XYZ file of C-alpha atoms in Angstrom:
344
model
C 100.607 98.126 80.137
C 97.795 94.952 79.182
C 95.607 94.559 82.114
C 95.834 90.979 83.911
C 92.037 90.460 83.151
C 92.893 90.335 79.031
C 94.493 87.244 79.807
C 91.249 85.529 80.895
C 89.824 86.587 77.187
C 93.078 86.049 74.696
C 94.148 82.757 74.040
C 96.704 84.429 71.818
C 98.073 86.615 74.856
C 97.873 83.427 77.146
C 100.277 81.403 74.694
C 102.672 84.320 74.591
C 103.723 84.150 78.142
C 103.433 80.273 78.816
C 107.327 79.959 79.196
C 107.581 81.751 82.228
C 106.376 79.104 84.366
C 108.982 80.457 87.129
C 106.302 83.019 87.990
C 104.396 80.188 89.789
C 107.010 79.676 92.783
C 107.602 83.400 92.977
C 103.737 83.932 94.075
C 103.672 80.918 95.926
C 105.434 77.337 96.210
C 104.131 74.547 93.902
C 104.447 70.822 95.386
C 105.178 68.830 92.815
C 105.025 64.934 92.574
C 108.292 62.766 92.717
C 109.076 62.905 89.114
C 109.291 66.442 89.691
C 107.395 67.385 86.458
C 103.710 67.097 87.098
C 100.959 67.655 89.832
C 97.621 65.963 90.405
C 94.277 68.061 89.829
C 93.878 67.879 93.781
C 97.224 69.826 93.939
C 96.366 72.204 91.309
C 93.084 73.140 93.403
C 95.145 73.452 96.596
C 97.570 75.916 94.782
C 94.979 78.064 93.993
C 93.160 77.634 96.748
C 89.973 76.507 95.174
C 87.382 73.224 95.287
C 88.609 70.392 92.928
C 85.434 70.954 90.822
C 86.550 74.146 90.084
C 89.691 72.696 88.469
C 87.337 69.993 86.584
C 84.782 72.345 85.426
C 87.757 74.533 83.925
C 89.112 71.543 82.287
C 85.662 70.693 80.449
C 85.597 74.004 79.004
C 89.640 74.631 78.086
C 90.409 70.870 77.663
C 92.023 71.424 74.500
C 93.978 74.503 75.202
C 94.996 72.673 78.485
C 96.057 69.624 76.620
C 98.149 71.357 74.263
C 100.026 72.622 77.359
C 100.764 69.567 79.146
C 97.736 68.093 80.978
C 97.175 64.454 80.222
C 94.847 61.793 81.335
C 96.446 58.761 82.145
C 94.773 55.349 81.848
C 95.316 51.468 81.856
C 98.854 50.328 82.327
C 100.279 53.944 82.082
C 98.266 55.106 84.927
C 99.477 51.796 87.180
C 103.161 52.792 86.127
C 102.398 56.435 87.201
C 100.667 55.527 90.478
C 103.643 52.856 91.278
C 106.498 55.516 90.603
C 104.829 58.680 91.949
C 102.059 58.011 94.181
C 102.958 55.215 96.752
C 104.624 57.532 98.866
C 100.987 59.603 99.392
C 99.468 56.109 101.024
C 97.676 53.685 99.416
C 96.283 55.477 96.326
C 92.418 55.209 95.631
C 91.451 52.853 92.749
C 90.294 54.899 89.694
C 90.249 54.456 85.997
C 91.859 57.632 84.943
C 93.899 60.102 86.294
C 94.902 63.750 84.903
C 98.087 64.977 85.719
C 99.569 68.532 84.821
C 102.748 70.179 83.807
C 103.726 73.355 85.520
C 103.103 74.413 81.955
C 99.407 73.611 82.418
C 99.098 75.096 85.874
C 100.192 78.541 84.711
C 97.591 78.211 81.692
C 95.281 77.489 84.621
C 96.415 80.595 86.331
C 95.346 82.766 83.065
C 91.995 81.043 82.978
C 90.869 80.532 86.492
C 88.423 83.757 87.305
C 87.586 82.984 91.351
C 90.902 82.780 92.598
C 93.555 85.471 94.230
C 96.355 83.171 93.617
C 95.592 82.892 90.241
C 95.260 86.842 90.331
C 98.275 87.494 91.470
C 100.115 85.253 89.129
C 98.653 86.995 86.306
C 99.752 90.413 87.709
C 103.123 89.395 88.588
C 103.231 87.456 84.991
C 102.293 90.598 83.169
C 104.780 92.855 85.193
C 107.560 90.686 84.323
C 106.486 90.787 80.546
C 106.538 94.268 80.850
C 109.926 94.623 82.060
C 111.190 92.500 79.583
C 109.713 94.543 76.808
C 110.712 97.798 77.876
C 114.136 97.202 78.561
C 115.905 98.507 75.593
C 118.985 95.810 75.396
C 118.894 92.598 77.343
C 122.888 93.183 78.490
C 123.330 94.905 81.754
C 127.042 95.853 80.162
C 125.957 97.854 77.306
C 124.134 101.418 77.842
C 123.777 102.375 74.425
C 121.290 100.479 72.169
C 122.722 97.307 70.154
C 124.063 97.873 66.517
C 121.824 96.727 63.676
C 124.488 94.753 62.517
C 124.940 92.946 65.944
C 121.140 92.617 66.239
C 121.066 90.851 62.484
C 124.008 88.856 63.779
C 122.155 87.579 66.973
C 118.933 86.752 64.989
C 121.050 84.732 62.300
C 122.584 82.480 65.176
C 119.079 82.137 66.838
C 117.805 80.767 63.397
C 120.795 78.734 62.844
C 120.254 77.000 66.528
C 116.974 76.806 66.452
C 115.516 76.349 62.921
C 118.218 75.226 60.367
C 120.049 72.343 62.538
C 116.858 70.808 63.760
C 115.722 70.619 60.117
C 118.913 68.920 58.830
C 118.279 66.643 61.947
C 114.957 65.791 60.309
C 116.447 65.369 56.945
C 118.906 62.840 58.226
C 116.973 60.916 59.848
C 114.602 60.170 56.920
C 117.264 60.159 54.340
C 119.221 57.354 53.057
C 121.061 58.257 49.932
C 122.300 61.752 50.986
C 122.438 61.140 54.704
C 126.429 61.318 54.299
C 126.178 64.942 52.838
C 123.417 66.372 54.900
C 125.874 65.286 58.092
C 128.579 67.202 56.733
C 126.329 70.054 55.882
C 125.126 69.800 59.323
C 128.309 70.185 61.029
C 129.056 72.884 58.743
C 126.136 74.954 60.062
C 127.140 73.925 63.500
C 130.663 75.146 62.978
C 129.215 78.658 61.730
C 126.853 79.016 64.946
C 129.742 78.333 67.253
C 131.721 81.054 65.473
C 129.242 83.313 65.694
C 128.717 82.590 69.345
C 132.209 83.360 70.140
C 132.137 86.207 68.367
C 129.112 87.774 70.254
C 131.162 86.882 73.346
C 134.245 88.727 72.426
C 132.195 91.699 71.433
C 130.312 91.414 74.956
C 133.959 91.211 76.618
C 136.148 94.611 77.536
C 138.985 95.143 75.366
C 141.906 93.013 76.714
C 139.965 90.261 78.154
C 139.905 86.711 76.984
C 136.268 85.774 76.604
C 137.322 82.053 77.196
C 139.017 82.949 80.600
C 136.338 85.209 81.432
C 133.691 82.393 80.904
C 135.903 80.134 82.976
C 136.427 81.943 85.888
C 132.695 82.977 86.192
C 131.757 79.446 86.609
C 134.456 78.554 88.699
C 133.526 81.304 91.074
C 129.735 79.900 91.025
C 128.595 78.124 94.319
C 126.848 74.674 93.536
C 123.558 76.012 93.967
C 124.395 79.320 91.702
C 125.732 76.711 89.265
C 122.568 74.573 89.164
C 120.414 77.815 88.590
C 122.897 78.677 85.916
C 122.411 75.663 83.916
C 118.540 76.300 84.528
C 118.970 79.099 82.841
C 120.785 77.498 79.991
C 118.248 75.079 79.636
C 115.521 77.351 79.397
C 117.277 79.927 76.744
C 117.425 76.699 74.477
C 113.768 76.267 74.684
C 113.079 73.732 77.620
C 109.990 74.381 79.450
C 108.928 73.383 83.365
C 112.410 73.658 84.268
C 112.621 73.240 87.977
C 115.911 73.238 90.091
C 115.480 70.906 93.125
C 118.130 72.617 95.361
C 118.866 69.593 97.255
C 121.420 67.036 97.879
C 119.320 63.995 98.947
C 117.454 63.360 95.467
C 119.641 60.503 94.108
C 121.938 62.819 92.001
C 118.806 64.403 90.226
C 119.316 68.279 90.450
C 117.177 69.568 87.493
C 114.234 68.429 85.604
C 112.017 69.378 82.782
C 110.849 69.007 79.281
C 112.731 69.736 76.211
C 111.406 71.934 73.117
C 110.298 68.678 71.313
C 108.503 67.132 74.787
C 111.066 64.910 76.188
C 111.663 64.568 79.633
C 114.951 65.584 80.985
C 117.081 65.070 84.108
C 120.082 66.650 84.900
C 123.215 66.262 87.049
C 125.324 69.311 87.999
C 128.973 69.324 89.471
C 130.708 72.198 89.671
C 134.220 70.762 90.631
C 137.480 73.087 90.067
C 140.898 72.277 89.182
C 141.901 69.117 87.368
C 139.540 66.654 89.190
C 137.318 64.561 87.087
C 133.621 63.178 87.884
C 134.101 59.776 89.163
C 132.141 56.604 88.244
C 130.104 56.277 91.394
C 128.532 59.536 90.747
C 127.451 58.415 87.044
C 126.105 55.042 88.472
C 123.886 56.797 91.012
C 122.837 59.435 88.554
C 121.930 56.833 85.767
C 120.122 54.766 88.260
C 118.059 57.672 89.002
C 117.054 59.012 85.605
C 116.954 55.757 83.714
C 115.750 53.152 86.235
C 113.543 55.049 88.619
C 112.262 58.149 86.553
C 112.667 56.872 83.218
C 113.716 60.142 81.608
C 114.108 60.494 77.971
C 117.096 62.456 78.297
C 119.882 62.388 81.154
C 122.497 64.982 81.265
C 125.598 65.025 83.538
C 127.026 68.538 83.526
C 130.415 69.099 85.216
C 133.172 71.900 85.318
C 135.632 69.315 84.572
C 136.482 66.421 82.874
C 135.032 62.597 83.254
C 137.109 59.738 83.900
C 137.431 56.776 81.607
C 135.057 54.631 83.932
C 132.654 57.603 84.167
C 132.317 57.921 80.499
C 132.183 53.972 79.841
C 129.197 53.940 82.226
C 127.706 57.149 80.298
C 127.953 55.275 77.214
C 126.499 52.075 78.545
C 123.360 53.827 80.140
C 122.932 56.515 77.475
C 123.866 59.333 79.992
C 125.074 62.576 78.153
C 128.106 64.067 79.585
C 129.213 67.832 79.287
C 132.252 68.511 80.119
C 134.207 71.673 81.289
C 134.944 72.831 77.667
C 131.372 72.177 76.261
C 129.666 73.899 79.345
C 131.946 77.038 78.589
C 130.834 76.746 74.834
C 126.906 76.340 76.123
C 127.503 79.305 78.390
C 128.742 81.408 75.371
C 125.745 80.667 73.200
C 126.562 77.301 71.476
C 123.029 75.319 71.871
C 123.607 72.021 73.304
C 123.460 69.311 70.770
C 121.523 66.877 72.952
C 118.525 69.342 72.995
C 118.480 69.876 69.570
């Protein structure tokens, strides 16, 4: 197993574990600003129980690495808007010409650079313990006791490549193409159909004989509490490449249950609604969430994920405000392994 001190010296090793930002909360609760995505330098220092000057000195030595992982310095109008939305509840903010804000990924980066902090050391140890367990598990499927056959591993790798590489490549080509746009869209749809079929095939292989995979997924979702469903959706976001995923686990945050960043850096806010039976999401819920996500927090991507359908009024509001609705059928496909289109 790698010694935790090695992380202090190797940027390559640090880069390999930066997705595990959940480790921060396992060691100690990390308080976030109202946007649910960032902390200030003072908050970073408080988390690691060091002086703010220690964090600033670390920033001066490793600025490029920290910036690549979500540390930003705000100035001028961007700083004024950020203060208005996030710092008003902290009293009257002190006048300043610049403000450094840190993503959870950047805070984890600090934990792997900060030598004189017991909290940082605990994060490194916990992080490497988790990484060691992940690497030594023969199969990431508790339902199988034997190694996954080679052809299944190849199929899984193909599915991963289709979802993470080929489809995004077609998205980029479509965005920049004029003459062959229609042909490219048709090819992309064919590839997405292949990806969906392979995901369903994997689901059938993992389901005991005689059971219906779709019914199995549906019953599993139906049995979840609202807290479990939020954690489930957060796990799907992480699986599809999102970082800094935070589950708020509260009913008093204007309808936003999860925040994070997509793989390409867009801010995302998610509302989860676990409703059984034939009930649909009422339009009032859409209005509340759209206002919080689009007006208050100004996120790039707003997702309303539900285990039921959406009323006509709800879909009309979603279309008007740019909220992406994910209904029961889409949640089941997402759970089975199909990557959500909005995250591509």
